Amino acid sequence: MKNLLLIPFCIAFLACGNKNEVESEATSFTLERVDSFQVDYLTHVRILDYSPEEDIFLAFSEGDDNFIELDPNGKILKTVNRKGEGPDTFGARNPVALSFGPHGERMVQTSFQLISYDQDYQQTHKSGIRNMLPVRANVPLGKNQFFNLDGDYHYLVGPSTYLSNHALIHDEEGRDTLQNFLVLNFETGALQSAVPYGPEGVYKETDHIYYNLMGKSYFIQDDELFVAQNLGSSIQVYDLKNDFKLSRQIPISHKNWKKATPIPLGSNSDMDKVNAIFHTSGRNKSLYPINENTFLLSYYTGIAQSKYETFRSEGISFMPKNLRDENKLLIFRDGRQLEGEIDLPSGTMLFSLPGDRLLVLDETNEDVEEEFTKYSIYQLKEGNATSSQSFQ
């Protein structure tokens, strides 16, 4: 598996195979594998979004920078290239985000602009994004999220919506003025900052900094924005109709949680300390809205410094996401956390699908050059008092 900015992907439909039940001391829910598919393609393809209206996936290919549309069985329906300079192109740098828009548009966000395309990939509109953190990535980092306010669509934009904000802090002024989001009125081009880091937050309680741990996950539901900071102890809910006013907080209870120790601002050149924090610290990872009442939060428990040092002495290279026993899922329903935890499915969880389902990228064989990528679909189901997961 490559690093965050270079995650490879591809896709073609398979029937579900045999299932091994893995018990999880959890709640009365089951995360069950219900489908799978793959796409045969000469280069890796990453799925970014799904349109229930058109019943298609929208994806991006790493090697040739194409937009690709797929049916639910992984069949390629359309391949289009819009990289470069000229009419209908998005520029020389690959997109930061890619998604469907509110009326079936294909929305492409780069470091400096947000562009809409029609179904034939003819450009229909674009707005500039003032941004001080250019990003280069082989595939987009996520999908664009938007909301309607007084008839205009507003988008959460800028690389800080996808990357850890430590990259924007170079001095105390940066710490004091940092906001969580840039909000773009796509119709007028107006851009504003939103959701400041509050004085009670974990990032303001110290003069030091948590390198690589100032990211967040979020989703928009109805007229509310749900945000989970990497090191937060609660999920903040903001009122989109009331200028992002904090309306409530949902406490998070982690069964296991090893809190990071920050290091002084400007210590990013001390890579030993920076890497140690990144690998050992627990963190909230991703939010997954399942339906209007239920969402999931994945988190990394963290590991002891001694375990990290053992890995280093034995020459073992790892990413926190690959430690299966240290990654868990929490379930929230009706504004509160339910008791227990669920183990994550094998692979990388991507985003929610209709029908209480989740799209998951299956693990790849890094020793073999594969011209396809497999995906699985999991469904969250209410079950018995013991939770289980289904794997092929």
XYZ file of C-alpha atoms in Angstrom:
392
model
C 0.000 0.000 0.000
C 1.419 3.357 -0.928
C 1.354 6.495 1.160
C -1.689 8.734 1.610
C -1.102 10.938 -1.420
C -0.331 8.045 -3.740
C -3.004 5.513 -2.906
C -3.457 3.213 -5.912
C -6.754 1.701 -6.974
C -8.493 -0.330 -9.863
C -11.899 -2.475 -10.289
C -14.478 -5.935 -11.924
C -17.449 -7.765 -10.410
C -16.977 -10.915 -8.341
C -19.453 -12.991 -6.447
C -18.973 -13.121 -2.716
C -16.776 -15.977 -1.639
C -16.622 -17.955 1.556
C -17.061 -15.977 4.750
C -15.051 -16.329 7.907
C -16.772 -14.930 10.976
C -14.444 -12.887 13.165
C -15.865 -12.148 16.590
C -15.623 -8.651 17.987
C -16.552 -7.697 21.530
C -18.991 -5.153 20.423
C -22.468 -4.059 20.206
C -25.571 -5.558 18.631
C -24.352 -4.829 15.112
C -22.691 -6.832 12.351
C -20.489 -5.471 9.584
C -21.024 -8.071 6.881
C -19.449 -8.407 3.460
C -22.309 -8.616 0.971
C -20.704 -8.023 -2.451
C -17.418 -7.560 -4.299
C -16.174 -6.406 -7.700
C -13.042 -5.532 -9.629
C -12.102 -3.569 -12.713
C -9.476 -4.672 -15.153
C -7.410 -1.670 -16.189
C -3.798 -1.140 -17.134
C -3.205 1.255 -14.262
C -4.582 1.792 -10.762
C -8.012 3.370 -10.428
C -9.438 5.033 -7.342
C -13.193 5.267 -6.807
C -14.151 8.663 -5.348
C -17.940 8.862 -5.422
C -21.215 7.158 -6.289
C -24.344 8.659 -7.853
C -27.568 6.916 -6.782
C -29.458 8.867 -9.467
C -27.234 7.565 -12.287
C -26.209 4.367 -10.456
C -22.547 4.779 -11.385
C -19.181 5.208 -9.695
C -16.839 8.096 -10.499
C -13.126 7.259 -10.401
C -9.669 8.522 -11.348
C -6.816 6.490 -12.832
C -3.351 7.007 -11.419
C -1.169 6.251 -14.398
C -2.918 8.138 -17.196
C -4.943 10.706 -15.154
C -8.297 9.775 -16.692
C -11.771 10.280 -15.308
C -13.502 6.905 -15.356
C -17.175 6.076 -14.901
C -18.123 2.547 -13.807
C -21.335 0.634 -13.395
C -22.021 -1.170 -10.069
C -20.435 -4.336 -11.512
C -17.143 -2.575 -12.222
C -17.653 -2.294 -15.981
C -16.011 0.782 -17.496
C -18.666 2.980 -19.099
C -16.643 6.060 -19.983
C -13.018 7.206 -19.944
C -12.177 10.903 -20.389
C -8.962 12.902 -20.009
C -9.100 16.587 -19.072
C -5.584 17.161 -17.799
C -3.489 19.893 -19.422
C -3.900 23.411 -20.700
C -6.701 24.430 -23.034
C -10.495 24.288 -23.322
C -12.268 22.078 -20.764
C -9.029 21.135 -18.973
C -8.255 21.392 -15.240
C -4.535 22.176 -15.493
C -1.226 20.407 -15.081
C -1.707 19.196 -11.510
C -3.981 16.309 -10.657
C -7.186 17.079 -8.736
C -7.323 17.334 -4.966
C -10.950 16.129 -4.976
C -13.431 14.597 -7.414
C -17.160 13.990 -6.976
C -20.661 14.311 -8.339
C -22.372 17.674 -7.896
C -25.916 18.449 -6.703
C -27.383 18.269 -10.230
C -25.292 15.483 -11.736
C -22.240 17.625 -12.500
C -18.743 16.188 -12.256
C -16.952 18.445 -9.751
C -13.159 18.693 -9.989
C -11.174 20.545 -7.327
C -7.508 21.404 -7.825
C -5.274 23.359 -5.466
C -6.480 26.632 -6.942
C -9.924 26.156 -8.491
C -13.201 24.247 -8.431
C -14.576 23.245 -11.841
C -17.900 21.723 -12.885
C -18.338 19.518 -15.953
C -21.498 18.220 -17.562
C -22.013 14.517 -18.307
C -19.989 14.904 -21.522
C -17.158 16.545 -19.560
C -17.630 19.949 -21.113
C -16.745 22.632 -18.582
C -19.769 24.567 -17.338
C -18.358 26.771 -14.567
C -15.294 27.358 -12.403
C -14.337 29.408 -9.347
C -10.876 30.245 -8.054
C -9.561 29.176 -4.646
C -7.008 31.360 -2.856
C -4.718 28.886 -1.207
C -1.207 28.882 0.226
C -0.650 25.115 0.251
C -0.293 23.684 -3.277
C -0.694 19.919 -3.294
C 0.598 17.311 -5.701
C -1.084 13.919 -5.684
C -1.338 10.992 -8.065
C -5.047 10.563 -7.295
C -7.582 12.822 -5.566
C -7.615 12.765 -1.769
C -11.383 12.738 -1.359
C -14.700 13.981 -2.679
C -16.149 17.489 -2.568
C -18.814 18.147 0.051
C -21.379 20.909 -0.350
C -24.533 22.442 1.072
C -27.272 24.780 -0.147
C -27.685 28.155 1.499
C -30.234 30.680 0.214
C -30.271 28.997 -3.188
C -26.478 28.977 -3.689
C -24.263 25.919 -3.359
C -21.289 26.244 -1.024
C -18.327 23.842 -1.082
C -15.736 22.995 1.562
C -12.499 23.469 -0.374
C -8.739 23.739 -0.048
C -6.165 21.086 0.847
C -6.629 21.716 4.579
C -9.984 19.929 4.263
C -8.089 16.725 3.409
C -4.625 17.072 4.959
C -3.262 17.626 8.458
C -3.249 21.353 9.214
C 0.188 21.260 10.830
C 1.477 22.042 7.325
C -0.116 25.498 7.573
C 1.388 26.419 10.936
C 4.859 27.916 10.741
C 4.635 30.398 13.605
C 2.368 31.533 16.431
C 0.367 33.761 14.114
C -0.487 30.714 12.038
C -1.672 28.909 15.142
C -3.852 31.822 16.224
C -5.502 32.421 12.849
C -5.924 28.865 11.574
C -9.428 27.826 10.535
C -10.681 24.347 9.745
C -12.272 25.070 6.375
C -12.408 27.352 3.370
C -16.001 27.739 2.178
C -16.565 28.620 -1.474
C -19.812 30.037 -2.837
C -19.562 28.360 -6.217
C -22.040 30.719 -7.908
C -20.454 34.014 -6.785
C -16.859 32.921 -6.141
C -16.938 34.359 -2.610
C -14.514 32.568 -0.291
C -14.429 32.659 3.507
C -12.809 30.802 6.373
C -14.964 28.831 8.783
C -14.808 26.872 12.040
C -11.835 28.157 14.025
C -9.824 25.981 16.368
C -11.507 26.750 19.690
C -9.497 27.693 22.798
C -10.792 24.574 24.571
C -9.535 22.254 21.820
C -6.573 19.896 22.129
C -4.524 21.899 19.612
C -4.804 25.112 21.653
C -4.049 23.605 25.061
C -0.312 23.567 24.346
C 2.308 25.885 22.848
C 3.750 22.869 21.057
C 2.407 21.122 17.960
C 1.154 17.671 16.950
C 2.819 17.035 13.614
C 0.704 14.911 11.222
C -2.127 14.748 13.776
C -4.062 17.928 12.957
C -6.324 16.353 10.386
C -10.055 15.773 10.597
C -12.942 13.880 9.101
C -16.349 15.389 8.426
C -19.652 14.961 6.659
C -22.665 17.130 5.893
C -26.139 15.871 6.740
C -29.245 17.991 6.309
C -28.190 21.455 7.550
C -25.393 20.293 9.849
C -21.659 19.714 9.578
C -20.192 16.898 11.701
C -16.440 17.144 12.414
C -14.102 14.735 14.218
C -10.603 16.095 14.871
C -7.738 13.581 14.947
C -7.134 14.136 18.661
C -10.570 15.320 19.703
C -12.583 13.814 22.543
C -15.905 14.757 20.949
C -17.560 15.235 17.577
C -18.512 18.853 16.906
C -21.783 19.570 15.121
C -22.132 22.973 13.388
C -25.258 24.712 12.136
C -24.788 25.524 8.434
C -27.809 27.831 8.401
C -26.413 29.874 11.293
C -22.918 30.788 10.087
C -21.335 27.528 11.296
C -22.342 28.076 14.902
C -21.409 25.161 17.169
C -24.776 23.619 18.042
C -23.716 20.582 20.081
C -20.936 18.115 20.838
C -21.133 14.322 20.893
C -18.668 12.759 23.367
C -16.318 10.031 22.106
C -15.325 7.165 24.391
C -12.295 5.176 23.250
C -11.721 1.833 24.920
C -7.991 2.123 24.257
C -6.301 5.439 23.525
C -2.649 6.383 23.732
C -2.446 10.155 23.690
C 0.277 11.911 21.747
C 2.935 14.103 23.296
C 3.407 17.288 21.229
C 6.831 18.594 20.285
C 7.979 22.236 19.950
C 6.866 24.285 16.979
C 9.574 24.167 14.317
C 10.727 20.637 15.186
C 9.551 19.164 11.904
C 13.178 18.638 10.863
C 13.605 16.175 13.748
C 12.099 13.311 11.790
C 12.724 10.721 14.514
C 10.396 12.537 16.910
C 7.865 13.379 14.204
C 7.728 9.762 13.016
C 7.441 8.457 16.570
C 4.395 10.656 17.248
C 2.754 9.648 13.980
C 3.200 5.915 14.600
C 2.469 5.730 18.330
C -0.326 8.226 18.889
C -3.976 7.233 18.940
C -6.267 9.282 16.688
C -9.765 9.541 15.294
C -9.601 8.681 11.623
C -12.758 8.754 9.494
C -16.478 9.379 9.856
C -18.917 7.313 7.808
C -22.577 8.410 7.734
C -24.634 5.220 7.347
C -28.143 6.644 7.392
C -29.945 9.659 8.867
C -29.674 8.214 12.391
C -26.395 6.291 12.376
C -22.745 6.946 11.622
C -19.426 5.207 12.272
C -16.083 6.565 13.465
C -12.879 4.640 12.854
C -9.958 5.229 15.196
C -6.409 4.054 15.804
C -5.714 3.107 19.414
C -2.006 3.915 19.172
C 0.848 1.741 20.406
C 3.359 1.956 23.234
C 6.701 3.613 22.568
C 8.391 0.317 23.500
C 6.477 -1.540 20.782
C 7.434 1.113 18.257
C 11.090 0.843 19.256
C 10.898 -2.943 18.901
C 9.549 -2.565 15.373
C 12.368 -0.167 14.535
C 15.084 -2.418 15.996
C 13.748 -5.344 13.969
C 13.592 -3.270 10.800
C 9.801 -3.592 10.515
C 8.206 -0.811 8.491
C 4.503 -0.224 9.092
C 1.691 2.280 8.809
C -0.793 2.658 11.687
C -3.677 1.668 9.390
C -2.070 -1.736 8.822
C -2.100 -2.753 12.507
C -5.411 -4.610 12.507
C -5.737 -5.051 16.278
C -5.168 -1.328 16.888
C -7.869 -0.059 14.518
C -11.512 -0.059 15.633
C -14.949 1.233 14.675
C -17.336 3.060 16.997
C -21.067 3.274 16.316
C -23.173 6.377 16.924
C -26.951 6.408 16.744
C -29.442 9.178 17.473
C -26.710 11.554 18.624
C -24.897 9.279 21.069
C -22.232 6.599 21.029
C -23.361 2.990 21.455
C -21.475 0.601 23.702
C -18.744 -1.571 22.246
C -16.460 -1.590 19.221
C -16.286 -3.352 15.866
C -13.132 -4.526 14.109
C -12.421 -2.882 10.788
C -12.846 -4.951 7.633
C -9.747 -6.093 5.819
C -8.720 -3.367 3.388
C -9.327 0.392 3.287
C -12.775 1.808 4.037
C -13.642 4.493 1.494
C -17.155 5.936 1.780
C -20.789 5.092 2.443
C -23.255 3.738 -0.087
C -27.065 3.628 0.031
C -28.616 0.799 2.008
C -26.388 1.113 5.114
C -23.399 -0.059 3.071
C -19.712 0.843 2.810
C -17.263 0.615 -0.084
C -13.945 -0.990 0.899
C -10.756 -1.286 -1.148
C -9.433 -4.817 -0.753
C -5.833 -5.365 0.249
C -3.384 -5.640 -2.631
C -0.355 -7.812 -3.208
C 2.531 -5.333 -3.275
C 4.920 -8.016 -4.584
C 2.914 -8.500 -7.786
C 2.118 -5.901 -10.447
C -1.650 -6.258 -10.676
C -3.656 -4.775 -13.535
C -6.823 -4.672 -11.463
C -8.024 -3.690 -8.013
C -10.655 -5.500 -5.999
C -13.333 -3.824 -3.940
C -15.801 -5.169 -1.421
C -19.117 -3.843 -0.163
C -20.012 -4.246 3.510
C -23.353 -3.670 5.157
C -24.011 -2.632 8.733
C -26.711 -4.892 10.170
C -28.276 -5.166 13.571
C -27.501 -8.582 15.025
C -27.038 -10.391 18.277
C -25.187 -9.179 21.347
C -21.932 -10.279 19.733
C -20.780 -8.483 16.612
C -18.935 -10.138 13.755
C -17.416 -9.302 10.403
C -17.527 -11.324 7.228
C -14.459 -11.788 5.085
C -13.830 -13.741 1.943
